[in-house]
Amino acid sequence: MKRSLIIIIIAALVAAVAAFLYFTKDKQVFSRETSLYKAVPVTAPVFVEASSLKAIPTENPVLMQLSGVGDLGWAMQKLEETITDINSSKDIQNQWFKRPVILAFDLVGEDKLRPVIISKIKSGEELAGLQNLLMQLTHTTGTSPHERKYSGHKVFSLTNTEGKSVHFCAAGGLVIISPESILIDKSIRQLNSENLTDMRNFMRVNKSVTSQSDVAWYINHQRLPELWSQFLNGTTNTEVNEFGETERHNLRRKAAGLKNYAGWSELDMTFHDNRISLNGITAADDSLNHFVTIFNGQQPETFQADKALPRNTAFFFGFSFSDRDQFFQNLIDYFRHSNTFYEREELLKKIEKGLGSESRTTFRNMAKNQAVAAITDISPSKELSTLFVMNVHSRKDSQEAFEEMLQRYARSKKTAFDSLYSKVPVENGKTYRVYRFPYPSLPGIWLGETFRFAKARYAAFYDDFLVFASSEKTMQEYLSDMELNYTLREDRTYAAFKRETESKSNVNVYANINRILPLSETLFNSEFSKSVAAKSEILNQFEALSWQLLCENGVFFNSINLGMPERIKNDGDELWSCDLGADVATKPQIVVNHTNKNEKEVIVQDEENRLHLVSAEGKIIWTIPISGRILSEIHQVDLFRNGNLQYLFNTREKLYLIDRNGNNVGSFPVEFASPATNGVSVFDYDNNHNYRYFVACENRSVPAYDKDGKIISGWLFGRTKSAVTTPVQHFRVNNKDYIVFKDEAQVYIQNRQGATRVEVNTQFENSQSPLVLNLDGTPKIVASDVNGKVFYIYFDGNVTEKPGGGFGKNHFFTAEDLNGDNTPDFVFADGNKLEVSDENGKTLFSEKLDNPVQDQPAIYTFSPREKMVGINDAEGNRIYLFGPDGKQAGGFPLRGSSPFSIGELKPGEFCVVVGNNREELVCYGL
């Protein structure tokens, strides 16, 4: 699969983060020093121009965070040493703190990327001062530099005891510094020969403005592919296309085609509170067949396709054009002068043979002004889930034209047209006609390499859009999302980010960084992929990346934004937040870290069914996909009885057991014979790690599994009368074991073999809430019915009814002695009301929230006589913690939308861990 465009996006992210390592957000403006450009190697794919060394902020919080990562940490250490040494000498400070400097990168030897630094120098005294500075930095003080001559200039070299060298030279009023002597020589040669100032496209971008902000990036697009090749996966993959031809895909070789994108680009970098932006122009020529010239004659258009993309979109790339016919003519002209023209023509003719000779024209005439390719799901073991979306002039006319093409195809294959489509039901009883499209490679063949990753196997019309999907499942999920208005435009992260971007453009690229990062293993070579994985905690702090290209009067403007989530002021003491890339779906649980029992961890699933393990500092340790929503609590077990803990949980289809590294254990996951209706329960009867797992199923069975996930034949229970939706529970009372569960109308109290131990003499319609064991007074089980009446079920089978009731069928209920009077108190949540009463029906307190409660209230025990009720308002993004008297705990309410956990992540540090409505996991100090 061809993913060249995605490479650009992720590499741009790396470049932007790297830039942030070196430069601040000071607003000083300085004039360009044209002479500096003469020494920049013309083969350099990229260089950075900075106003002065004063632009480097060693105390910037983001830099301080980055300084803990590998080579960046080493760079920051050297940077701080440099600033310290400069500050210690006023002469050096005056010379070097106020002058523009260029940092260029060029390829030497076996395509190794090496830096060269260029600045102004005025005298031999300044050169001596620079030599002293470099000696201090390289720890070569007291030694004499090696001296040689090149083209009449003295080149000095300093080499430390580790054999690492730095070379420097003063030539033409410039000082040139590099760890590679060959780069010094190259820069010297260029001073009196062809250099950047002789290049038309470079001077066009350089002279487009008269001043610049602190940092400017220059990109030489012809040389840029050489830079990409340093990082890309060089593996050649093969696949057979729809024409029976074997295609070979190699990212490094495909990257070579990027040299025809444009000539040069200049991008001024600006720093904001929560984002970095780069804005500037790109210079290109029709005569050189630069790709961006396909937008000549176009005006920027408002991007509309985000209302036809789903919320889980990880990445999209799109074209917008104001003059459709001119755009497609420019596109044809571009391909005609490229080395892929004949290959493309042959493939298009094969499509026309099936769909009709006018099919190319038909697709063009359908198009209105936008075409977008998108990735919605990334799974390491599966093909990408992709979409290709094109808005159309008229849905009716376009659908008729599309069906005519498929009818021609059916006739050519001597098959029935109705075999090429099916009716797919979605929400609200609505159905869509979904077509099986015979040419999955159409997007890339028609519009070019950057659309090649989108596979058009299935097609449908939604609103005024023709939509192609890579699989039938992707299409069905897409149509369901559209009916529910789960669109990208309605996504909070995207909507907030979009407000900072241009309203109109011709090229739109967007990447949700958390969702796109798993592609790094496929895109990059193993070394760089490992580097990305090692830095994932830092990259995950960023929210999204966008690139827009605007063509106005023949000038190409770029707007690039790298965003971090805007921090919301919270009422509590926020210790950290962690961007998960999707909203929290389950209650975050504080779990034991068996490798360091002084620091616990948090495990949580998000709305995209990914499971995350998060450290005590709020850093994601790993993320793995799960087949569905987790129904149970996530239990920790010691399966091998060695102190190493595993996580046990279930979805509707499977029982999972994974280790602390996120890997499946043994024969797990185990697939259920019938789908589960409740969460798994774990019992260790004799505290010897001989675990028993209980799960209820749709077929009304309640099977028991041994610790290895095998059905236990000694558990003899038959079937319940209706579905069991709350967990199976184990109560030990008076040295007897009771296995307890309930269906809609009956409570089952069994022994360890599954036989009935207690016959309950009364039946009532059970509520949705779990049963509660209460040991105050006579041991009993506390339950509520659908009307909120409370029942005590004793272990002799007798049942008593308590005063109360009057709640709705969907109320939540639990019981606990909150005020320490040795009798249970009843906690109800119904609609937007929280009510706590004693066992005689006396109201202890009542609270009304802004929105209906969607989750079970929880009891938090701080001591035997200090217990509190916690509840969350998901819609209002608030969590509450009430004492027995109805007073809120200090600092509450806090911002959060999910059920929450309270505990110690580190010794002596009580905290609250909760998900919020910004796709974050947040930790507050108590």
mmCIF file of C-alpha atoms in Angstrom, residues 11-24 30 32 37 45-51 101-105 113 202 205-206 208 212-221 224 227-228 264-271 276-282 558 560:
data_model
loop_
_atom_site.group_PDB
_atom_site.id
_atom_site.type_symbol
_atom_site.label_atom_id
_atom_site.label_comp_id
_atom_site.label_asym_id
_atom_site.label_seq_id
_atom_site.Cartn_x
_atom_site.Cartn_y
_atom_site.Cartn_z
ATOM 1 C CA ALA A 11 8.046 13.652 9.210
ATOM 2 C CA ALA A 12 6.688 17.189 9.412
ATOM 3 C CA LEU A 13 5.664 16.423 12.972
ATOM 4 C CA VAL A 14 9.202 15.302 13.804
ATOM 5 C CA ALA A 15 10.589 18.454 12.194
ATOM 6 C CA ALA A 16 8.242 20.710 14.124
ATOM 7 C CA VAL A 17 9.066 19.062 17.445
ATOM 8 C CA ALA A 18 12.774 19.292 16.643
ATOM 9 C CA ALA A 19 12.380 22.979 15.905
ATOM 10 C CA PHE A 20 10.766 23.498 19.250
ATOM 11 C CA LEU A 21 13.934 22.085 20.800
ATOM 12 C CA TYR A 22 15.988 24.990 19.494
ATOM 13 C CA PHE A 23 13.864 28.111 19.348
ATOM 14 C CA THR A 24 11.598 30.264 21.495
ATOM 15 C CA PHE A 30 15.532 40.976 12.068
ATOM 16 C CA ARG A 32 17.781 38.849 6.265
ATOM 17 C CA TYR A 37 22.943 31.838 2.142
ATOM 18 C CA PRO A 45 17.439 19.349 1.720
ATOM 19 C CA VAL A 46 16.520 21.664 4.599
ATOM 20 C CA PHE A 47 17.980 24.473 6.665
ATOM 21 C CA VAL A 48 16.831 26.707 9.507
ATOM 22 C CA GLU A 49 17.533 30.401 9.900
ATOM 23 C CA ALA A 50 17.373 31.942 13.385
ATOM 24 C CA SER A 51 17.651 35.542 14.492
ATOM 25 C CA VAL A 101 22.674 31.980 12.413
ATOM 26 C CA ILE A 102 21.851 29.230 9.915
ATOM 27 C CA LEU A 103 21.702 25.546 10.790
ATOM 28 C CA ALA A 104 21.755 23.457 7.597
ATOM 29 C CA PHE A 105 21.582 19.688 7.192
ATOM 30 C CA LEU A 113 22.636 13.542 7.744
ATOM 31 C CA PHE A 202 15.027 30.016 -3.738
ATOM 32 C CA VAL A 205 10.660 32.462 -1.554
ATOM 33 C CA ASN A 206 13.483 34.381 0.122
ATOM 34 C CA SER A 208 8.656 37.177 -0.705
ATOM 35 C CA GLN A 212 10.868 37.343 9.342
ATOM 36 C CA SER A 213 10.161 36.108 12.830
ATOM 37 C CA ASP A 214 12.789 34.360 14.915
ATOM 38 C CA VAL A 215 12.797 31.073 13.048
ATOM 39 C CA ALA A 216 12.376 30.249 9.357
ATOM 40 C CA TRP A 217 12.582 26.867 7.666
ATOM 41 C CA TYR A 218 13.742 26.503 4.067
ATOM 42 C CA ILE A 219 12.955 23.321 2.154
ATOM 43 C CA ASN A 220 14.656 22.253 -1.077
ATOM 44 C CA HIS A 221 12.026 19.911 -2.503
ATOM 45 C CA LEU A 224 14.019 16.368 0.199
ATOM 46 C CA LEU A 227 16.239 13.085 3.551
ATOM 47 C CA TRP A 228 13.117 10.880 3.670
ATOM 48 C CA TRP A 264 11.571 25.706 -2.724
ATOM 49 C CA SER A 265 9.428 26.546 0.313
ATOM 50 C CA GLU A 266 10.031 29.062 3.087
ATOM 51 C CA LEU A 267 8.061 28.746 6.329
ATOM 52 C CA ASP A 268 8.116 31.243 9.195
ATOM 53 C CA MET A 269 7.622 29.572 12.563
ATOM 54 C CA THR A 270 5.406 31.180 15.209
ATOM 55 C CA PHE A 271 4.760 29.933 18.743
ATOM 56 C CA ILE A 276 3.145 25.889 16.642
ATOM 57 C CA SER A 277 2.376 27.351 13.232
ATOM 58 C CA LEU A 278 4.453 27.600 10.082
ATOM 59 C CA ASN A 279 3.376 29.938 7.302
ATOM 60 C CA GLY A 280 5.084 30.805 4.063
ATOM 61 C CA ILE A 281 5.161 30.336 0.319
ATOM 62 C CA THR A 282 6.180 27.619 -2.111
ATOM 63 C CA ASN A 558 1.326 27.141 3.130
ATOM 64 C CA ILE A 560 0.919 24.259 8.925
#
